[in-house]
PDB file of C-alpha atoms in Angstrom:
ATOM      1  CA  UNK A   1      97.198 -18.825 -52.780  1.00 56.00           C
ATOM      2  CA  UNK A   2      98.083 -15.438 -51.380  1.00 60.00           C
ATOM      3  CA  UNK A   3     100.871 -15.286 -48.912  1.00 77.00           C
ATOM      4  CA  UNK A   4     102.989 -12.756 -47.052  1.00 86.00           C
ATOM      5  CA  UNK A   5     106.713 -12.802 -46.555  1.00 90.00           C
ATOM      6  CA  UNK A   6     108.559 -11.150 -43.665  1.00 93.00           C
ATOM      7  CA  UNK A   7     112.155 -11.274 -42.406  1.00 95.00           C
ATOM      8  CA  UNK A   8     112.561 -13.665 -39.535  1.00 92.00           C
ATOM      9  CA  UNK A   9     114.174 -11.246 -37.144  1.00 95.00           C
ATOM     10  CA  UNK A  10     115.330  -7.687 -36.815  1.00 97.00           C
ATOM     11  CA  UNK A  11     117.107  -5.555 -34.244  1.00 97.00           C
ATOM     12  CA  UNK A  12     116.685  -1.842 -33.570  1.00 96.00           C
ATOM     13  CA  UNK A  13     118.231   0.555 -31.055  1.00 96.00           C
ATOM     14  CA  UNK A  14     115.882   2.136 -28.436  1.00 96.00           C
ATOM     15  CA  UNK A  15     114.764   5.576 -29.562  1.00 96.00           C
ATOM     16  CA  UNK A  16     115.314   4.881 -33.216  1.00 96.00           C
ATOM     17  CA  UNK A  17     112.678   4.153 -35.890  1.00 97.00           C
ATOM     18  CA  UNK A  18     111.966   0.509 -36.502  1.00 97.00           C
ATOM     19  CA  UNK A  19     111.040  -0.312 -40.152  1.00 97.00           C
ATOM     20  CA  UNK A  20     109.461  -3.741 -40.650  1.00 97.00           C
ATOM     21  CA  UNK A  21     108.923  -4.833 -44.219  1.00 96.00           C
ATOM     22  CA  UNK A  22     106.339  -7.258 -45.684  1.00 94.00           C
ATOM     23  CA  UNK A  23     105.920  -8.564 -49.181  1.00 92.00           C
ATOM     24  CA  UNK A  24     102.402  -9.514 -50.318  1.00 87.00           C
ATOM     25  CA  UNK A  25     102.906  -9.716 -54.071  1.00 79.00           C
ATOM     26  CA  UNK A  26      99.642 -11.612 -54.819  1.00 74.00           C
ATOM     27  CA  UNK A  27      97.379  -9.209 -52.974  1.00 78.00           C
ATOM     28  CA  UNK A  28      94.339  -8.165 -54.940  1.00 75.00           C
ATOM     29  CA  UNK A  29      92.765  -4.750 -55.240  1.00 74.00           C
ATOM     30  CA  UNK A  30      90.268  -4.896 -52.415  1.00 74.00           C
ATOM     31  CA  UNK A  31      92.303  -6.825 -49.852  1.00 79.00           C
ATOM     32  CA  UNK A  32      93.442  -5.019 -46.753  1.00 84.00           C
ATOM     33  CA  UNK A  33      96.842  -5.223 -45.109  1.00 89.00           C
ATOM     34  CA  UNK A  34      96.868  -5.502 -41.319  1.00 90.00           C
ATOM     35  CA  UNK A  35      99.714  -5.435 -38.845  1.00 93.00           C
ATOM     36  CA  UNK A  36      99.561  -7.082 -35.444  1.00 93.00           C
ATOM     37  CA  UNK A  37     102.116  -7.838 -32.790  1.00 94.00           C
ATOM     38  CA  UNK A  38     102.407 -10.540 -30.220  1.00 91.00           C
ATOM     39  CA  UNK A  39     104.240 -10.540 -26.971  1.00 88.00           C
ATOM     40  CA  UNK A  40     104.922 -13.967 -25.533  1.00 79.00           C
ATOM     41  CA  UNK A  41     101.908 -15.883 -24.241  1.00 73.00           C
ATOM     42  CA  UNK A  42      99.442 -13.188 -25.161  1.00 80.00           C
ATOM     43  CA  UNK A  43      96.927 -12.862 -28.051  1.00 83.00           C
ATOM     44  CA  UNK A  44      97.957 -10.679 -30.977  1.00 87.00           C
ATOM     45  CA  UNK A  45      97.537  -6.925 -30.506  1.00 89.00           C
ATOM     46  CA  UNK A  46      96.171  -4.755 -33.333  1.00 89.00           C
ATOM     47  CA  UNK A  47      98.545  -2.033 -34.598  1.00 94.00           C
ATOM     48  CA  UNK A  48      97.287  -0.595 -37.880  1.00 93.00           C
ATOM     49  CA  UNK A  49      95.707  -1.442 -41.206  1.00 90.00           C
ATOM     50  CA  UNK A  50      95.393   0.029 -44.691  1.00 90.00           C
ATOM     51  CA  UNK A  51      94.185  -0.534 -48.236  1.00 87.00           C
ATOM     52  CA  UNK A  52      96.010   1.800 -50.594  1.00 86.00           C
ATOM     53  CA  UNK A  53      96.963   5.020 -48.811  1.00 83.00           C
ATOM     54  CA  UNK A  54      99.582   5.410 -46.122  1.00 92.00           C
ATOM     55  CA  UNK A  55      98.112   5.350 -42.666  1.00 94.00           C
ATOM     56  CA  UNK A  56      99.263   6.718 -39.283  1.00 96.00           C
ATOM     57  CA  UNK A  57      97.836   6.293 -35.806  1.00 94.00           C
ATOM     58  CA  UNK A  58      99.211   6.783 -32.261  1.00 93.00           C
ATOM     59  CA  UNK A  59     101.187   3.530 -32.432  1.00 93.00           C
ATOM     60  CA  UNK A  60     102.742   3.401 -35.928  1.00 97.00           C
ATOM     61  CA  UNK A  61     102.723   4.409 -39.564  1.00 97.00           C
ATOM     62  CA  UNK A  62     101.986   2.085 -42.486  1.00 97.00           C
ATOM     63  CA  UNK A  63     103.522   2.699 -45.924  1.00 96.00           C
ATOM     64  CA  UNK A  64     101.951   0.739 -48.792  1.00 93.00           C
ATOM     65  CA  UNK A  65     103.725   0.820 -52.179  1.00 91.00           C
ATOM     66  CA  UNK A  66     101.775   2.066 -55.099  1.00 89.00           C
ATOM     67  CA  UNK A  67     101.522  -1.358 -56.641  1.00 89.00           C
ATOM     68  CA  UNK A  68     100.446  -2.699 -53.261  1.00 88.00           C
ATOM     69  CA  UNK A  69     102.878  -5.622 -53.437  1.00 89.00           C
ATOM     70  CA  UNK A  70     104.632  -4.618 -50.274  1.00 92.00           C
ATOM     71  CA  UNK A  71     104.281  -2.525 -47.164  1.00 94.00           C
ATOM     72  CA  UNK A  72     106.412  -1.231 -44.319  1.00 96.00           C
ATOM     73  CA  UNK A  73     105.410  -0.799 -40.687  1.00 97.00           C
ATOM     74  CA  UNK A  74     107.214   2.034 -38.990  1.00 97.00           C
ATOM     75  CA  UNK A  75     107.502   2.399 -35.237  1.00 97.00           C
ATOM     76  CA  UNK A  76     108.870   5.973 -35.056  1.00 96.00           C
ATOM     77  CA  UNK A  77     110.590   5.899 -31.641  1.00 94.00           C
ATOM     78  CA  UNK A  78     111.026   2.315 -30.576  1.00 96.00           C
ATOM     79  CA  UNK A  79     111.007   1.477 -26.849  1.00 96.00           C
ATOM     80  CA  UNK A  80     111.995  -1.789 -25.083  1.00 96.00           C
ATOM     81  CA  UNK A  81     108.261  -2.556 -24.751  1.00 94.00           C
ATOM     82  CA  UNK A  82     108.011  -2.787 -28.542  1.00 96.00           C
ATOM     83  CA  UNK A  83     110.075  -6.032 -28.498  1.00 96.00           C
ATOM     84  CA  UNK A  84     107.600  -8.576 -29.895  1.00 96.00           C
ATOM     85  CA  UNK A  85     106.811 -10.659 -32.935  1.00 94.00           C
ATOM     86  CA  UNK A  86     105.139  -8.597 -35.686  1.00 96.00           C
ATOM     87  CA  UNK A  87     102.750 -10.111 -38.092  1.00 93.00           C
ATOM     88  CA  UNK A  88     101.661  -8.819 -41.480  1.00 92.00           C
ATOM     89  CA  UNK A  89      98.239 -10.135 -42.480  1.00 88.00           C
ATOM     90  CA  UNK A  90      96.191  -9.863 -45.644  1.00 84.00           C
ATOM     91  CA  UNK A  91      92.555 -10.780 -46.063  1.00 76.00           C
ATOM     92  CA  UNK A  92      91.943 -13.088 -49.006  1.00 71.00           C
ATOM     93  CA  UNK A  93      88.886 -14.699 -50.472  1.00 66.00           C
ATOM     94  CA  UNK A  94      88.276 -18.354 -49.570  1.00 63.00           C
ATOM     95  CA  UNK A  95      86.727 -20.999 -51.668  1.00 63.00           C
ATOM     96  CA  UNK A  96      83.154 -19.867 -51.087  1.00 62.00           C
ATOM     97  CA  UNK A  97      83.802 -16.158 -51.309  1.00 60.00           C
ATOM     98  CA  UNK A  98      84.283 -15.738 -47.589  1.00 63.00           C
ATOM     99  CA  UNK A  99      87.295 -13.744 -46.425  1.00 70.00           C
ATOM    100  CA  UNK A 100      90.051 -15.453 -44.582  1.00 73.00           C
ATOM    101  CA  UNK A 101      93.128 -14.094 -42.917  1.00 77.00           C
ATOM    102  CA  UNK A 102      96.627 -15.070 -44.151  1.00 75.00           C
ATOM    103  CA  UNK A 103      99.494 -14.651 -41.736  1.00 78.00           C
ATOM    104  CA  UNK A 104     103.186 -14.378 -42.513  1.00 74.00           C
ATOM    105  CA  UNK A 105     105.722 -16.106 -40.343  1.00 82.00           C
ATOM    106  CA  UNK A 106     106.235 -12.867 -38.411  1.00 90.00           C
ATOM    107  CA  UNK A 107     109.328 -10.793 -37.613  1.00 95.00           C
ATOM    108  CA  UNK A 108     110.834 -11.059 -34.208  1.00 94.00           C
ATOM    109  CA  UNK A 109     111.806  -7.451 -33.432  1.00 97.00           C
ATOM    110  CA  UNK A 110     114.278  -6.870 -30.558  1.00 97.00           C
ATOM    111  CA  UNK A 111     114.738  -3.394 -29.279  1.00 97.00           C
ATOM    112  CA  UNK A 112     118.178  -3.002 -27.733  1.00 96.00           C
ATOM    113  CA  UNK A 113     118.938  -0.418 -24.944  1.00 94.00           C
TER     114      UNK A 113
ATOM    115  CA  UNK B   1      84.515  -3.064 -24.541  1.00 66.00           C
ATOM    116  CA  UNK B   2      85.169  -5.579 -27.308  1.00 67.00           C
ATOM    117  CA  UNK B   3      85.530  -9.138 -26.107  1.00 85.00           C
ATOM    118  CA  UNK B   4      86.683 -12.473 -27.559  1.00 92.00           C
ATOM    119  CA  UNK B   5      86.633 -15.075 -24.874  1.00 94.00           C
ATOM    120  CA  UNK B   6      88.277 -18.459 -25.125  1.00 94.00           C
ATOM    121  CA  UNK B   7      86.791 -20.662 -22.432  1.00 86.00           C
ATOM    122  CA  UNK B   8      89.887 -22.479 -21.340  1.00 87.00           C
ATOM    123  CA  UNK B   9      93.338 -20.988 -21.100  1.00 90.00           C
ATOM    124  CA  UNK B  10      95.234 -24.112 -20.104  1.00 94.00           C
ATOM    125  CA  UNK B  11      94.119 -27.750 -20.730  1.00 95.00           C
ATOM    126  CA  UNK B  12      95.867 -31.126 -20.312  1.00 97.00           C
ATOM    127  CA  UNK B  13      94.172 -34.015 -22.167  1.00 97.00           C
ATOM    128  CA  UNK B  14      95.016 -37.592 -22.835  1.00 97.00           C
ATOM    129  CA  UNK B  15      95.729 -39.095 -26.287  1.00 97.00           C
ATOM    130  CA  UNK B  16      92.444 -40.298 -27.820  1.00 97.00           C
ATOM    131  CA  UNK B  17      90.216 -37.890 -25.785  1.00 97.00           C
ATOM    132  CA  UNK B  18      87.689 -35.674 -27.495  1.00 97.00           C
ATOM    133  CA  UNK B  19      88.489 -32.037 -26.861  1.00 97.00           C
ATOM    134  CA  UNK B  20      86.320 -28.982 -27.239  1.00 96.00           C
ATOM    135  CA  UNK B  21      87.713 -25.472 -27.412  1.00 97.00           C
ATOM    136  CA  UNK B  22      85.095 -22.750 -27.245  1.00 96.00           C
ATOM    137  CA  UNK B  23      85.312 -19.166 -28.539  1.00 97.00           C
ATOM    138  CA  UNK B  24      82.626 -16.530 -27.798  1.00 97.00           C
ATOM    139  CA  UNK B  25      82.450 -12.975 -29.202  1.00 95.00           C
ATOM    140  CA  UNK B  26      80.160 -10.178 -28.237  1.00 92.00           C
ATOM    141  CA  UNK B  27      80.469  -8.028 -31.330  1.00 88.00           C
ATOM    142  CA  UNK B  28      78.005  -9.737 -33.699  1.00 90.00           C
ATOM    143  CA  UNK B  29      80.830 -10.459 -36.159  1.00 90.00           C
ATOM    144  CA  UNK B  30      80.158 -12.706 -39.160  1.00 89.00           C
ATOM    145  CA  UNK B  31      83.626 -14.119 -39.480  1.00 90.00           C
ATOM    146  CA  UNK B  32      85.336 -16.271 -36.937  1.00 93.00           C
ATOM    147  CA  UNK B  33      88.638 -18.149 -37.153  1.00 93.00           C
ATOM    148  CA  UNK B  34      90.685 -20.837 -35.367  1.00 95.00           C
ATOM    149  CA  UNK B  35      94.483 -20.852 -35.592  1.00 94.00           C
ATOM    150  CA  UNK B  36      97.156 -22.830 -33.944  1.00 94.00           C
ATOM    151  CA  UNK B  37     100.502 -21.331 -33.114  1.00 91.00           C
ATOM    152  CA  UNK B  38     103.736 -23.381 -32.802  1.00 90.00           C
ATOM    153  CA  UNK B  39     107.324 -22.236 -32.336  1.00 83.00           C
ATOM    154  CA  UNK B  40     108.955 -21.379 -35.656  1.00 78.00           C
ATOM    155  CA  UNK B  41     105.752 -21.971 -37.646  1.00 82.00           C
ATOM    156  CA  UNK B  42     103.787 -18.842 -36.825  1.00 81.00           C
ATOM    157  CA  UNK B  43     100.008 -18.858 -36.907  1.00 85.00           C
ATOM    158  CA  UNK B  44      98.330 -21.458 -39.136  1.00 90.00           C
ATOM    159  CA  UNK B  45      94.718 -21.371 -40.046  1.00 90.00           C
ATOM    160  CA  UNK B  46      92.728 -24.480 -39.113  1.00 95.00           C
ATOM    161  CA  UNK B  47      89.139 -23.534 -40.022  1.00 94.00           C
ATOM    162  CA  UNK B  48      87.032 -20.421 -40.356  1.00 91.00           C
ATOM    163  CA  UNK B  49      83.393 -19.625 -40.456  1.00 92.00           C
ATOM    164  CA  UNK B  50      81.620 -16.763 -42.293  1.00 89.00           C
ATOM    165  CA  UNK B  51      78.127 -17.301 -40.933  1.00 90.00           C
ATOM    166  CA  UNK B  52      76.062 -19.578 -38.714  1.00 94.00           C
ATOM    167  CA  UNK B  53      76.511 -23.210 -39.869  1.00 93.00           C
ATOM    168  CA  UNK B  54      78.924 -22.114 -42.600  1.00 92.00           C
ATOM    169  CA  UNK B  55      82.558 -23.108 -42.484  1.00 92.00           C
ATOM    170  CA  UNK B  56      85.577 -23.433 -44.705  1.00 91.00           C
ATOM    171  CA  UNK B  57      88.751 -25.370 -44.284  1.00 91.00           C
ATOM    172  CA  UNK B  58      91.965 -23.504 -43.602  1.00 89.00           C
ATOM    173  CA  UNK B  59      95.498 -24.670 -44.241  1.00 88.00           C
ATOM    174  CA  UNK B  60      95.662 -27.496 -41.674  1.00 94.00           C
ATOM    175  CA  UNK B  61      92.172 -28.872 -41.019  1.00 96.00           C
ATOM    176  CA  UNK B  62      93.221 -32.541 -40.585  1.00 96.00           C
ATOM    177  CA  UNK B  63      92.300 -33.878 -37.244  1.00 96.00           C
ATOM    178  CA  UNK B  64      89.963 -31.008 -36.460  1.00 98.00           C
ATOM    179  CA  UNK B  65      86.296 -30.136 -36.948  1.00 97.00           C
ATOM    180  CA  UNK B  66      84.299 -27.034 -36.036  1.00 97.00           C
ATOM    181  CA  UNK B  67      80.799 -26.046 -35.078  1.00 97.00           C
ATOM    182  CA  UNK B  68      78.929 -22.731 -35.450  1.00 97.00           C
ATOM    183  CA  UNK B  69      75.401 -23.151 -34.252  1.00 97.00           C
ATOM    184  CA  UNK B  70      75.072 -19.595 -32.999  1.00 96.00           C
ATOM    185  CA  UNK B  71      76.676 -16.443 -34.396  1.00 95.00           C
ATOM    186  CA  UNK B  72      78.534 -15.585 -31.224  1.00 96.00           C
ATOM    187  CA  UNK B  73      80.083 -19.041 -30.650  1.00 97.00           C
ATOM    188  CA  UNK B  74      82.685 -20.995 -32.712  1.00 97.00           C
ATOM    189  CA  UNK B  75      83.860 -24.288 -31.374  1.00 97.00           C
ATOM    190  CA  UNK B  76      87.019 -26.253 -32.409  1.00 97.00           C
ATOM    191  CA  UNK B  77      86.757 -29.962 -31.882  1.00 98.00           C
ATOM    192  CA  UNK B  78      89.601 -32.511 -31.727  1.00 97.00           C
ATOM    193  CA  UNK B  79      87.767 -35.831 -32.250  1.00 94.00           C
ATOM    194  CA  UNK B  80      90.672 -37.914 -30.963  1.00 97.00           C
ATOM    195  CA  UNK B  81      93.492 -35.837 -29.530  1.00 97.00           C
ATOM    196  CA  UNK B  82      97.009 -36.728 -30.426  1.00 97.00           C
ATOM    197  CA  UNK B  83     100.342 -35.517 -29.023  1.00 97.00           C
ATOM    198  CA  UNK B  84     101.075 -33.546 -32.205  1.00 96.00           C
ATOM    199  CA  UNK B  85      98.029 -31.381 -31.474  1.00 98.00           C
ATOM    200  CA  UNK B  86      99.789 -29.964 -28.400  1.00 97.00           C
ATOM    201  CA  UNK B  87      99.888 -26.289 -29.236  1.00 96.00           C
ATOM    202  CA  UNK B  88      98.479 -22.818 -28.530  1.00 94.00           C
ATOM    203  CA  UNK B  89      95.133 -22.264 -30.156  1.00 96.00           C
ATOM    204  CA  UNK B  90      93.928 -18.740 -31.046  1.00 95.00           C
ATOM    205  CA  UNK B  91      90.438 -17.613 -31.906  1.00 95.00           C
ATOM    206  CA  UNK B  92      89.851 -14.479 -33.969  1.00 92.00           C
ATOM    207  CA  UNK B  93      86.755 -12.589 -35.127  1.00 92.00           C
ATOM    208  CA  UNK B  94      86.144  -9.861 -37.638  1.00 86.00           C
ATOM    209  CA  UNK B  95      83.482  -8.098 -39.684  1.00 81.00           C
ATOM    210  CA  UNK B  96      84.441  -7.676 -43.329  1.00 68.00           C
ATOM    211  CA  UNK B  97      86.775  -4.680 -43.800  1.00 64.00           C
ATOM    212  CA  UNK B  98      87.143  -4.040 -40.016  1.00 72.00           C
ATOM    213  CA  UNK B  99      89.657  -4.696 -37.340  1.00 80.00           C
ATOM    214  CA  UNK B 100      90.401  -8.296 -36.334  1.00 83.00           C
ATOM    215  CA  UNK B 101      90.039  -9.189 -32.737  1.00 89.00           C
ATOM    216  CA  UNK B 102      91.901 -12.069 -31.079  1.00 90.00           C
ATOM    217  CA  UNK B 103      91.224 -14.065 -27.907  1.00 91.00           C
ATOM    218  CA  UNK B 104      94.006 -14.613 -25.400  1.00 89.00           C
ATOM    219  CA  UNK B 105      94.708 -18.148 -26.583  1.00 92.00           C
ATOM    220  CA  UNK B 106      94.216 -21.677 -25.217  1.00 94.00           C
ATOM    221  CA  UNK B 107      97.282 -23.750 -24.366  1.00 94.00           C
ATOM    222  CA  UNK B 108      96.522 -27.446 -24.984  1.00 97.00           C
ATOM    223  CA  UNK B 109      98.875 -30.253 -23.930  1.00 97.00           C
ATOM    224  CA  UNK B 110      98.043 -33.772 -25.045  1.00 97.00           C
ATOM    225  CA  UNK B 111      99.886 -36.506 -23.103  1.00 97.00           C
TER     226      UNK B 111
END
């Protein structure tokens, strides 16, 4: 079954770029990669998603490798409020063709002053 | 504004009780999901539904069932609650290819 793999934790200095990697080696051609983050006791917050091309929005950039087996979320200028658990998610086909969401374990990102 | 509403944020139930967790979405999405989240284990998929009355087991369906009688509502049922089902439960919805929306979570304690 498809899965995603992320480092358990990372640290980054405030103001620097935070680069969070995710491996999704079994992803298939039409499956999207999504990134969410979760601050304690709240529901996950959408950050960005992509299929093949690199994507950028007001929150972050997403770099997907050409073979699509891994991606990197980039927070260009990390702030203390970016401290959270970051999840990489792929959408995979379930048994009856329906799409289900597969979460990695998440990366606990700590931004240090 | 997009909304995914989980009816109960905090519940305390006794062992053996039947527990219903409700999730309602206002976006006419086909796909709805129930996850549980535990420290160190991340989010684990319990069940999901891709249409009314259609469901599929996730990774940890044991001890749970679900109901989707109307498109906007997806219920998670614990037939006989046990202490190892103490957890935070998250509902999510999405239309194929689009953004995934999450509820705020339901914290269940079984004593």
